[in-house]
Amino acid sequence: MSVSDPPPAQASAVCATHVPTLLRYADGSLVLSQRLAACCGHGPALEEDIALANIALDLLGQARLLFAHAGALEDQGRDEDALAFWRVESEFHNPVLCELPNGDFAQTCLRAFFYVAWQAELWAGLTHSVDRTLAAVAQKSAKETRYHCEHLAAWVVRLGDGTPESQRRQQRALDYLYPYANELFCDDDTDRAAAAAQLGPLPSTLEAAWRARIARVIGEATLALPAPVPFYSTGRQGRHSECFSYVLAEMQALARAHPGATW
Amino acid sequence: MLDEAAVWQVLADVPDPEIPAIAITELGIVRAVECLAGAVTVTVTPTYAGCPATEVIHADIRRALLAAGAVDVHLRTQLAPPWTTDWLSAATRAKLNANGIAPPCSAAASNTHALVFRPRVRCPRCHSQRTECLSAFGATACKALYRCLECHEPFEYFKPL
């Protein structure tokens, strides 16, 4: 965010994976925000249109704060716009879950619910980060994330415990999306280094609380939780699904067509 | 040259761009003012991280202070402690209500307990308690959509955060 003037005294990175860790968090927020923003004007009702756009905006706010922080720590002259618009597909490290197609409304809601429910656990874990700016972003975001969780979970329950058609669709979305959640809890070297430096929680430590929350909501929605499968998507390592390049192309086209343009 | 009291006075006349009825100082987002060697530094905290009004507010602060005679204006963003609607005074809440926006209930409890998402909200027009939440998200990040079942008017509720 280009609003700090003069810039606050910069802390230095606590470990080699500090910036990559921030980018993983930021990329997840940005990509899901972009996906949800595409629903604007297409919501099933005006209120829902507004709600999804609001959630997208909050996610964008998280991404901007995290990008600005990562860019300052990295100290290579990349600001939030450079990080969002001038990296290529393999340089993005969001979980694949965030980039999956919107599908129908049931899929849109459940995909977002999976991610914001994960964020709720993440923010709680980040409150104790040695990176005090990251902790502040987490503390701020946690309050907004509670509204997202509540709203999206309510839709999953309403559709699941709804008409035969809405239930069929919500179950279909659940069967499709559930395997992609595995990636959210899969520790790699970057995660282990970040956890050792007390930067952020190990993803695997967030799993139990997340699965408990999901099971509660899925139960209330009278849906059947799919059996676990040993499938791990790899967006956090920069290897994405086929649909991701289309998301990026749409998001980046304007900035790339007019480099350096300002409002 | 402006002193800190004068700066606060100028800021008290800068309206929130989305809720012009209340000033940014009433919103609780101005966290500090410092005047040092002719430079004015205003520390602001965002309401919602993605609130598009944030940048407008920064520009408005700068413009108002320059118009009041400041020559060197700096804006700082402070994230912690995060903004909460509990910083709205009783007078500000009354002002919101008078402008058709139901004021927020206390958010303090929500820091340790489950947030009350859809509390009983009194209609700002007819004061009936028979109201219902249409959506937790409204025309701006900080408001929810409600409807009064008594006077049938829709209204906005300033969400506790």
Short mmCIF file of C-alpha atoms in Angstrom, two decimals:
data_model
loop_
_atom_site.label_atom_id
_atom_site.label_comp_id
_atom_site.label_asym_id
_atom_site.label_seq_id
_atom_site.Cartn_x
_atom_site.Cartn_y
_atom_site.Cartn_z
CA MET A 1 0.00 0.00 0.00
CA SER A 2 1.64 3.22 -1.09
CA VAL A 3 0.24 5.08 1.87
CA SER A 4 3.05 5.07 4.41
CA ASP A 5 4.89 8.34 4.05
CA PRO A 6 7.62 8.36 5.24
CA PRO A 7 8.15 4.59 5.28
CA PRO A 8 8.45 3.07 8.75
CA ALA A 9 11.83 1.80 9.86
CA GLN A 10 12.35 -1.49 8.05
CA ALA A 11 12.99 -4.65 9.95
CA SER A 12 15.17 -7.17 8.18
CA ALA A 13 14.00 -10.61 7.13
CA VAL A 14 14.24 -13.14 9.94
CA CYS A 15 15.14 -16.01 7.61
CA ALA A 16 15.68 -16.82 3.94
CA THR A 17 12.09 -17.98 3.56
CA HIS A 18 10.55 -14.87 5.13
CA VAL A 19 9.56 -13.20 1.85
CA PRO A 20 8.46 -16.46 0.15
CA THR A 21 6.27 -17.20 3.18
CA LEU A 22 4.62 -13.77 3.01
CA LEU A 23 4.05 -14.24 -0.71
CA ARG A 24 2.29 -17.56 -0.15
CA TYR A 25 -0.19 -15.89 2.18
CA ALA A 26 -0.58 -12.85 -0.08
CA ASP A 27 -1.01 -14.89 -3.25
CA GLY A 28 -3.79 -16.97 -1.73
CA SER A 29 -5.70 -13.84 -0.77
CA LEU A 30 -5.10 -12.16 -4.12
CA VAL A 31 -6.06 -15.09 -6.32
CA LEU A 32 -9.21 -15.94 -4.37
CA SER A 33 -10.09 -12.24 -4.41
CA GLN A 34 -9.70 -12.17 -8.19
CA ARG A 35 -11.91 -15.25 -8.56
CA LEU A 36 -14.63 -13.83 -6.30
CA ALA A 37 -14.48 -10.41 -7.93
CA ALA A 38 -15.43 -12.09 -11.21
CA CYS A 39 -18.81 -12.92 -9.61
CA CYS A 40 -19.57 -9.20 -9.35
CA GLY A 41 -22.66 -8.59 -11.44
CA HIS A 42 -23.42 -12.31 -11.61
CA GLY A 43 -24.57 -13.05 -8.06
CA PRO A 44 -27.86 -14.94 -7.65
CA ALA A 45 -29.33 -11.92 -5.85
CA LEU A 46 -28.25 -8.32 -5.39
CA GLU A 47 -27.40 -8.87 -1.70
CA GLU A 48 -25.21 -11.82 -2.59
CA ASP A 49 -23.51 -9.92 -5.35
CA ILE A 50 -22.58 -7.27 -2.82
CA ALA A 51 -21.47 -9.84 -0.24
CA LEU A 52 -19.09 -11.65 -2.59
CA ALA A 53 -17.65 -8.34 -3.80
CA ASN A 54 -17.15 -7.27 -0.17
CA ILE A 55 -15.35 -10.48 0.70
CA ALA A 56 -13.21 -10.10 -2.44
CA LEU A 57 -12.34 -6.59 -1.35
CA ASP A 58 -11.31 -7.69 2.15
CA LEU A 59 -9.10 -10.40 0.63
CA LEU A 60 -7.56 -7.82 -1.67
CA GLY A 61 -6.85 -5.63 1.34
CA GLN A 62 -5.01 -8.51 3.03
CA ALA A 63 -3.02 -9.13 -0.14
CA ARG A 64 -2.03 -5.48 -0.47
CA LEU A 65 -0.77 -5.23 3.09
CA LEU A 66 1.20 -8.45 2.74
CA PHE A 67 2.66 -7.54 -0.67
CA ALA A 68 3.71 -4.10 0.54
CA HIS A 69 5.42 -5.71 3.54
CA ALA A 70 7.09 -8.41 1.44
CA GLY A 71 8.28 -5.86 -1.12
CA ALA A 72 9.79 -3.66 1.59
CA LEU A 73 11.57 -6.61 3.24
CA GLU A 74 12.84 -7.89 -0.08
CA ASP A 75 14.18 -4.41 -0.88
CA GLN A 76 14.41 -4.99 -4.64
CA GLY A 77 12.17 -2.11 -5.60
CA ARG A 78 9.08 -4.28 -6.13
CA ASP A 79 5.91 -2.69 -4.80
CA GLU A 80 2.51 -4.35 -4.40
CA ASP A 81 1.62 -3.74 -8.05
CA ALA A 82 4.89 -5.21 -9.29
CA LEU A 83 4.28 -8.31 -7.19
CA ALA A 84 0.68 -8.71 -8.35
CA PHE A 85 1.02 -7.82 -12.02
CA TRP A 86 4.57 -8.60 -13.07
CA ARG A 87 5.21 -12.11 -11.83
CA VAL A 88 4.55 -15.13 -14.04
CA GLU A 89 2.53 -18.22 -13.18
CA SER A 90 5.35 -20.25 -11.62
CA GLU A 91 6.24 -17.33 -9.33
CA PHE A 92 2.82 -17.41 -7.65
CA HIS A 93 2.58 -19.59 -4.57
CA ASN A 94 -1.10 -19.73 -3.70
CA PRO A 95 -2.74 -23.09 -3.01
CA VAL A 96 -4.49 -24.47 -6.10
CA LEU A 97 -7.78 -24.32 -4.17
CA CYS A 98 -7.84 -20.52 -4.58
CA GLU A 99 -7.54 -20.63 -8.35
CA LEU A 100 -10.12 -23.33 -9.11
CA PRO A 101 -13.03 -22.22 -11.29
CA ASN A 102 -16.01 -20.50 -9.69
CA GLY A 103 -18.32 -23.21 -11.02
CA ASP A 104 -21.87 -22.78 -9.76
CA PHE A 105 -22.81 -20.82 -6.65
CA ALA A 106 -22.40 -23.91 -4.45
CA GLN A 107 -18.82 -24.35 -5.62
CA THR A 108 -18.04 -20.63 -5.32
CA CYS A 109 -19.22 -20.57 -1.71
CA LEU A 110 -17.59 -23.81 -0.62
CA ARG A 111 -14.21 -23.06 -2.18
CA ALA A 112 -14.15 -19.67 -0.46
CA PHE A 113 -15.36 -21.20 2.80
CA PHE A 114 -12.55 -23.80 2.73
CA TYR A 115 -9.97 -21.06 2.32
CA VAL A 116 -11.31 -18.48 4.78
CA ALA A 117 -11.79 -21.21 7.40
CA TRP A 118 -8.11 -22.06 6.88
CA GLN A 119 -7.23 -18.38 7.15
CA ALA A 120 -9.07 -18.19 10.47
CA GLU A 121 -6.63 -20.78 11.87
CA LEU A 122 -3.67 -19.14 10.13
CA TRP A 123 -4.37 -15.66 11.54
CA ALA A 124 -4.66 -17.10 15.04
CA GLY A 125 -1.27 -18.76 14.60
CA LEU A 126 0.32 -15.64 13.15
CA THR A 127 -0.72 -13.45 16.07
CA HIS A 128 2.44 -14.70 17.82
CA SER A 129 4.76 -14.22 14.84
CA VAL A 130 8.14 -12.59 15.51
CA ASP A 131 7.34 -10.44 12.47
CA ARG A 132 5.25 -7.81 14.23
CA THR A 133 3.91 -6.34 10.98
CA LEU A 134 2.71 -9.77 9.91
CA ALA A 135 1.16 -10.25 13.35
CA ALA A 136 -0.64 -6.91 12.98
CA VAL A 137 -2.00 -7.88 9.56
CA ALA A 138 -3.17 -11.18 11.05
CA GLN A 139 -4.82 -9.52 14.02
CA LYS A 140 -6.65 -7.10 11.74
CA SER A 141 -7.66 -9.73 9.18
CA ALA A 142 -8.90 -12.18 11.80
CA LYS A 143 -11.83 -9.92 12.64
CA GLU A 144 -12.88 -9.61 9.00
CA THR A 145 -12.38 -13.33 8.35
CA ARG A 146 -14.97 -14.17 11.02
CA TYR A 147 -17.62 -12.44 8.94
CA HIS A 148 -16.51 -14.31 5.82
CA CYS A 149 -16.64 -17.68 7.59
CA GLU A 150 -20.05 -17.02 9.03
CA HIS A 151 -21.54 -15.86 5.75
CA LEU A 152 -20.13 -18.62 3.54
CA ALA A 153 -20.84 -21.40 6.03
CA ALA A 154 -24.46 -20.22 6.19
CA TRP A 155 -24.77 -20.68 2.43
CA VAL A 156 -23.21 -24.13 2.48
CA VAL A 157 -25.73 -25.18 5.13
CA ARG A 158 -28.63 -23.56 3.33
CA LEU A 159 -27.80 -25.19 0.00
CA GLY A 160 -26.85 -28.56 1.47
CA ASP A 161 -29.92 -28.75 3.66
CA GLY A 162 -32.09 -27.25 0.92
CA THR A 163 -33.87 -28.65 -2.11
CA PRO A 164 -32.83 -31.94 -3.71
CA GLU A 165 -31.21 -29.96 -6.52
CA SER A 166 -29.27 -27.57 -4.26
CA GLN A 167 -28.14 -30.51 -2.14
CA ARG A 168 -26.98 -32.43 -5.20
CA ARG A 169 -24.95 -29.45 -6.34
CA GLN A 170 -23.46 -28.70 -2.94
CA GLN A 171 -22.43 -32.35 -2.55
CA ARG A 172 -20.91 -32.30 -6.04
CA ALA A 173 -18.89 -29.19 -5.10
CA LEU A 174 -17.76 -30.88 -1.89
CA ASP A 175 -16.62 -34.03 -3.70
CA TYR A 176 -14.74 -31.92 -6.23
CA LEU A 177 -13.07 -29.49 -3.81
CA TYR A 178 -12.28 -31.65 -0.80
CA PRO A 179 -9.06 -33.24 -2.17
CA TYR A 180 -7.63 -29.77 -2.88
CA ALA A 181 -7.75 -28.94 0.83
CA ASN A 182 -4.91 -31.42 1.47
CA GLU A 183 -2.41 -28.92 0.13
CA LEU A 184 -3.28 -26.45 2.88
CA PHE A 185 -1.78 -28.76 5.52
CA CYS A 186 1.22 -30.17 3.70
CA ASP A 187 4.51 -28.91 5.23
CA ASP A 188 7.51 -28.33 3.00
CA ASP A 189 11.01 -26.92 3.63
CA THR A 190 9.81 -23.33 3.33
CA ASP A 191 7.14 -23.96 5.98
CA ARG A 192 9.58 -25.73 8.28
CA ALA A 193 12.11 -22.88 8.02
CA ALA A 194 9.40 -20.29 8.68
CA ALA A 195 8.12 -22.23 11.68
CA ALA A 196 11.65 -22.69 13.06
CA ALA A 197 12.16 -18.92 12.84
CA GLN A 198 8.83 -18.41 14.66
CA LEU A 199 7.50 -16.57 11.67
CA GLY A 200 4.33 -18.57 11.17
CA PRO A 201 2.66 -21.84 12.14
CA LEU A 202 3.42 -25.13 10.41
CA PRO A 203 0.51 -25.80 8.05
CA SER A 204 0.03 -29.29 9.49
CA THR A 205 -0.73 -27.78 12.90
CA LEU A 206 -3.80 -26.04 11.45
CA GLU A 207 -5.36 -29.21 10.14
CA ALA A 208 -7.25 -30.59 13.14
CA ALA A 209 -9.11 -27.37 13.89
CA TRP A 210 -9.94 -26.85 10.22
CA ARG A 211 -11.24 -30.36 9.70
CA ALA A 212 -13.33 -30.10 12.87
CA ARG A 213 -14.93 -26.86 11.68
CA ILE A 214 -15.58 -28.25 8.20
CA ALA A 215 -17.05 -31.46 9.61
CA ARG A 216 -19.40 -29.41 11.79
CA VAL A 217 -20.68 -27.33 8.89
CA ILE A 218 -20.91 -30.26 6.48
CA GLY A 219 -22.85 -32.18 9.12
CA GLU A 220 -25.26 -29.32 9.62
CA ALA A 221 -25.63 -29.12 5.84
CA THR A 222 -26.63 -32.83 5.86
CA LEU A 223 -23.88 -33.57 3.34
CA ALA A 224 -21.50 -36.53 3.29
CA LEU A 225 -17.82 -35.81 3.87
CA PRO A 226 -15.82 -37.59 1.14
CA ALA A 227 -13.28 -40.25 2.09
CA PRO A 228 -9.74 -38.87 2.35
CA VAL A 229 -7.56 -39.32 -0.73
CA PRO A 230 -3.76 -39.11 -0.98
CA PHE A 231 -3.81 -36.24 -3.46
CA TYR A 232 -1.65 -33.15 -3.07
CA SER A 233 -1.87 -30.17 -5.37
CA THR A 234 1.29 -28.08 -5.61
CA GLY A 235 0.35 -24.43 -6.09
CA ARG A 236 2.36 -23.40 -3.05
CA GLN A 237 5.46 -24.69 -4.85
CA GLY A 238 4.54 -22.73 -7.98
CA ARG A 239 3.09 -25.66 -9.95
CA HIS A 240 -0.48 -24.74 -10.74
CA SER A 241 -3.60 -26.14 -12.33
CA GLU A 242 -4.38 -25.57 -15.97
CA CYS A 243 -6.93 -22.86 -15.28
CA PHE A 244 -4.51 -20.59 -13.41
CA SER A 245 -2.92 -18.96 -16.45
CA TYR A 246 -6.35 -17.72 -17.53
CA VAL A 247 -6.98 -16.14 -14.13
CA LEU A 248 -3.60 -14.42 -14.26
CA ALA A 249 -4.02 -13.29 -17.86
CA GLU A 250 -7.27 -11.56 -17.01
CA MET A 251 -5.88 -10.03 -13.84
CA GLN A 252 -2.64 -8.79 -15.38
CA ALA A 253 -3.70 -7.79 -18.90
CA LEU A 254 -4.47 -4.16 -18.15
CA ALA A 255 -1.32 -3.47 -16.14
CA ARG A 256 0.82 -5.15 -18.78
CA ALA A 257 -0.83 -3.30 -21.65
CA HIS A 258 -0.12 0.03 -19.95
CA PRO A 259 3.07 -0.35 -17.90
CA GLY A 260 3.50 2.35 -15.30
CA ALA A 261 0.04 3.80 -15.88
CA THR A 262 -1.45 5.69 -12.92
CA TRP A 263 -4.97 6.81 -12.16
CA MET B 1 2.49 27.17 11.92
CA LEU B 2 -0.08 24.63 13.08
CA ASP B 3 0.22 23.09 16.51
CA GLU B 4 -1.22 19.70 17.42
CA ALA B 5 -4.48 21.09 18.78
CA ALA B 6 -5.00 23.05 15.57
CA VAL B 7 -4.34 19.93 13.49
CA TRP B 8 -6.93 17.95 15.46
CA GLN B 9 -9.37 20.80 14.85
CA VAL B 10 -8.75 20.67 11.10
CA LEU B 11 -9.17 16.88 11.09
CA ALA B 12 -12.46 17.18 12.98
CA ASP B 13 -13.85 18.85 9.85
CA VAL B 14 -12.71 16.12 7.45
CA PRO B 15 -15.76 13.93 6.77
CA ASP B 16 -15.66 10.21 6.14
CA PRO B 17 -16.10 9.96 2.35
CA GLU B 18 -18.64 7.15 2.62
CA ILE B 19 -20.50 8.40 5.69
CA PRO B 20 -20.21 12.20 5.37
CA ALA B 21 -22.30 12.71 8.49
CA ILE B 22 -19.35 11.78 10.69
CA ALA B 23 -15.79 13.08 10.78
CA ILE B 24 -12.72 10.86 10.53
CA THR B 25 -11.81 11.78 14.10
CA GLU B 26 -15.19 10.51 15.29
CA LEU B 27 -14.56 7.26 13.46
CA GLY B 28 -11.49 6.74 15.63
CA ILE B 29 -9.10 6.18 12.73
CA VAL B 30 -6.77 9.10 13.50
CA ARG B 31 -4.43 7.53 16.03
CA ALA B 32 -1.84 10.28 16.52
CA VAL B 33 -0.83 13.75 15.44
CA GLU B 34 2.70 15.08 15.70
CA CYS B 35 4.06 18.52 14.81
CA LEU B 36 7.84 18.67 14.63
CA ALA B 37 9.98 21.37 13.03
CA GLY B 38 7.21 22.47 10.69
CA ALA B 39 6.30 18.94 9.60
CA VAL B 40 2.89 17.50 10.46
CA THR B 41 2.65 13.72 10.79
CA VAL B 42 -0.79 12.14 11.02
CA THR B 43 -1.03 8.47 11.95
CA VAL B 44 -4.11 6.75 10.55
CA THR B 45 -5.37 3.20 10.98
CA PRO B 46 -7.55 1.62 8.29
CA THR B 47 -11.09 0.52 9.15
CA TYR B 48 -11.19 -2.53 6.88
CA ALA B 49 -7.94 -3.60 5.19
CA GLY B 50 -9.51 -3.35 1.74
CA CYS B 51 -11.64 -0.28 2.31
CA PRO B 52 -11.37 1.80 -0.87
CA ALA B 53 -12.07 4.95 1.13
CA THR B 54 -8.67 4.71 2.84
CA GLU B 55 -6.78 6.40 0.03
CA VAL B 56 -9.44 9.08 -0.36
CA ILE B 57 -9.18 9.77 3.38
CA HIS B 58 -5.41 10.17 3.13
CA ALA B 59 -5.79 12.60 0.23
CA ASP B 60 -8.51 14.52 2.11
CA ILE B 61 -6.32 14.84 5.21
CA ARG B 62 -3.42 16.14 3.17
CA ARG B 63 -5.61 18.63 1.30
CA ALA B 64 -7.29 19.94 4.46
CA LEU B 65 -4.00 20.44 6.29
CA LEU B 66 -2.33 22.15 3.34
CA ALA B 67 -5.35 24.45 3.04
CA ALA B 68 -5.03 25.25 6.76
CA GLY B 69 -1.44 26.37 6.30
CA ALA B 70 0.65 23.25 6.84
CA VAL B 71 3.52 22.98 4.38
CA ASP B 72 4.92 19.53 5.05
CA VAL B 73 2.33 16.79 5.64
CA HIS B 74 3.21 13.14 6.26
CA LEU B 75 0.77 10.28 6.60
CA ARG B 76 1.60 7.12 8.45
CA THR B 77 -0.39 3.89 8.43
CA GLN B 78 -0.60 2.01 11.70
CA LEU B 79 -2.13 -1.47 11.78
CA ALA B 80 -1.92 -2.37 15.45
CA PRO B 81 -4.00 -2.20 17.50
CA PRO B 82 -6.60 -3.00 14.82
CA TRP B 83 -9.48 -0.57 14.46
CA THR B 84 -12.64 -1.45 16.32
CA THR B 85 -16.11 0.04 16.26
CA ASP B 86 -15.81 0.26 20.05
CA TRP B 87 -13.85 3.45 19.43
CA LEU B 88 -17.03 5.18 18.26
CA SER B 89 -18.26 7.48 21.03
CA ALA B 90 -21.85 7.62 22.25
CA ALA B 91 -22.27 10.96 20.47
CA THR B 92 -21.03 9.45 17.21
CA ARG B 93 -23.41 6.53 17.58
CA ALA B 94 -26.30 8.93 18.07
CA LYS B 95 -25.22 10.82 14.96
CA LEU B 96 -25.15 7.61 12.92
CA ASN B 97 -28.61 6.71 14.15
CA ALA B 98 -29.93 10.17 13.27
CA ASN B 99 -28.58 9.63 9.76
CA GLY B 100 -30.43 6.37 9.24
CA ILE B 101 -27.56 4.02 10.08
CA ALA B 102 -28.09 1.78 13.09
CA PRO B 103 -24.98 2.03 15.33
CA PRO B 104 -22.89 -1.06 16.16
CA CYS B 105 -23.29 -3.12 19.31
CA SER B 106 -20.16 -3.67 21.37
CA ALA B 107 -17.46 -5.62 19.59
CA ALA B 108 -15.25 -5.92 22.65
CA ALA B 109 -16.84 -9.17 23.71
CA SER B 110 -16.18 -10.62 20.28
CA ASN B 111 -12.44 -10.61 20.91
CA THR B 112 -12.82 -13.50 23.30
CA HIS B 113 -16.28 -14.85 22.58
CA ALA B 114 -18.14 -15.73 19.42
CA LEU B 115 -19.11 -12.63 17.52
CA VAL B 116 -22.78 -11.74 17.56
CA PHE B 117 -23.34 -11.63 13.83
CA ARG B 118 -27.00 -10.89 13.58
CA PRO B 119 -28.02 -9.16 16.76
CA ARG B 120 -31.40 -7.58 17.29
CA VAL B 121 -30.97 -4.16 15.79
CA ARG B 122 -33.32 -1.26 16.41
CA CYS B 123 -34.71 0.45 13.29
CA PRO B 124 -33.16 3.94 13.12
CA ARG B 125 -36.41 5.36 11.70
CA CYS B 126 -39.28 3.94 13.75
CA HIS B 127 -37.17 2.42 16.57
CA SER B 128 -38.90 -0.94 16.31
CA GLN B 129 -36.90 -3.97 17.38
CA ARG B 130 -38.74 -6.11 14.83
CA THR B 131 -36.01 -6.08 12.20
CA GLU B 132 -34.23 -8.70 10.15
CA CYS B 133 -30.78 -9.01 8.64
CA LEU B 134 -30.83 -9.27 4.84
CA SER B 135 -27.08 -9.62 4.40
CA ALA B 136 -24.02 -9.27 6.60
CA PHE B 137 -22.46 -7.26 3.77
CA GLY B 138 -23.73 -3.90 2.59
CA ALA B 139 -22.87 -1.04 0.28
CA THR B 140 -19.64 -0.40 2.17
CA ALA B 141 -17.31 -2.81 3.95
CA CYS B 142 -18.38 -1.56 7.37
CA LYS B 143 -22.16 -2.02 7.05
CA ALA B 144 -24.74 -4.80 6.90
CA LEU B 145 -28.16 -4.67 5.23
CA TYR B 146 -31.27 -4.82 7.42
CA ARG B 147 -34.99 -4.39 6.97
CA CYS B 148 -37.55 -3.14 9.45
CA LEU B 149 -40.58 -5.44 9.72
CA GLU B 150 -42.62 -2.64 11.31
CA CYS B 151 -42.16 0.33 8.97
CA HIS B 152 -40.92 -1.88 6.12
CA GLU B 153 -37.99 0.42 5.36
CA PRO B 154 -34.58 -1.04 4.57
CA PHE B 155 -31.68 0.39 6.56
CA GLU B 156 -27.98 -0.08 7.15
CA TYR B 157 -26.34 -1.42 10.28
CA PHE B 158 -22.80 -0.39 11.16
CA LYS B 159 -21.25 -3.80 11.90
CA PRO B 160 -19.32 -4.38 15.10
CA LEU B 161 -15.67 -5.10 14.30
#
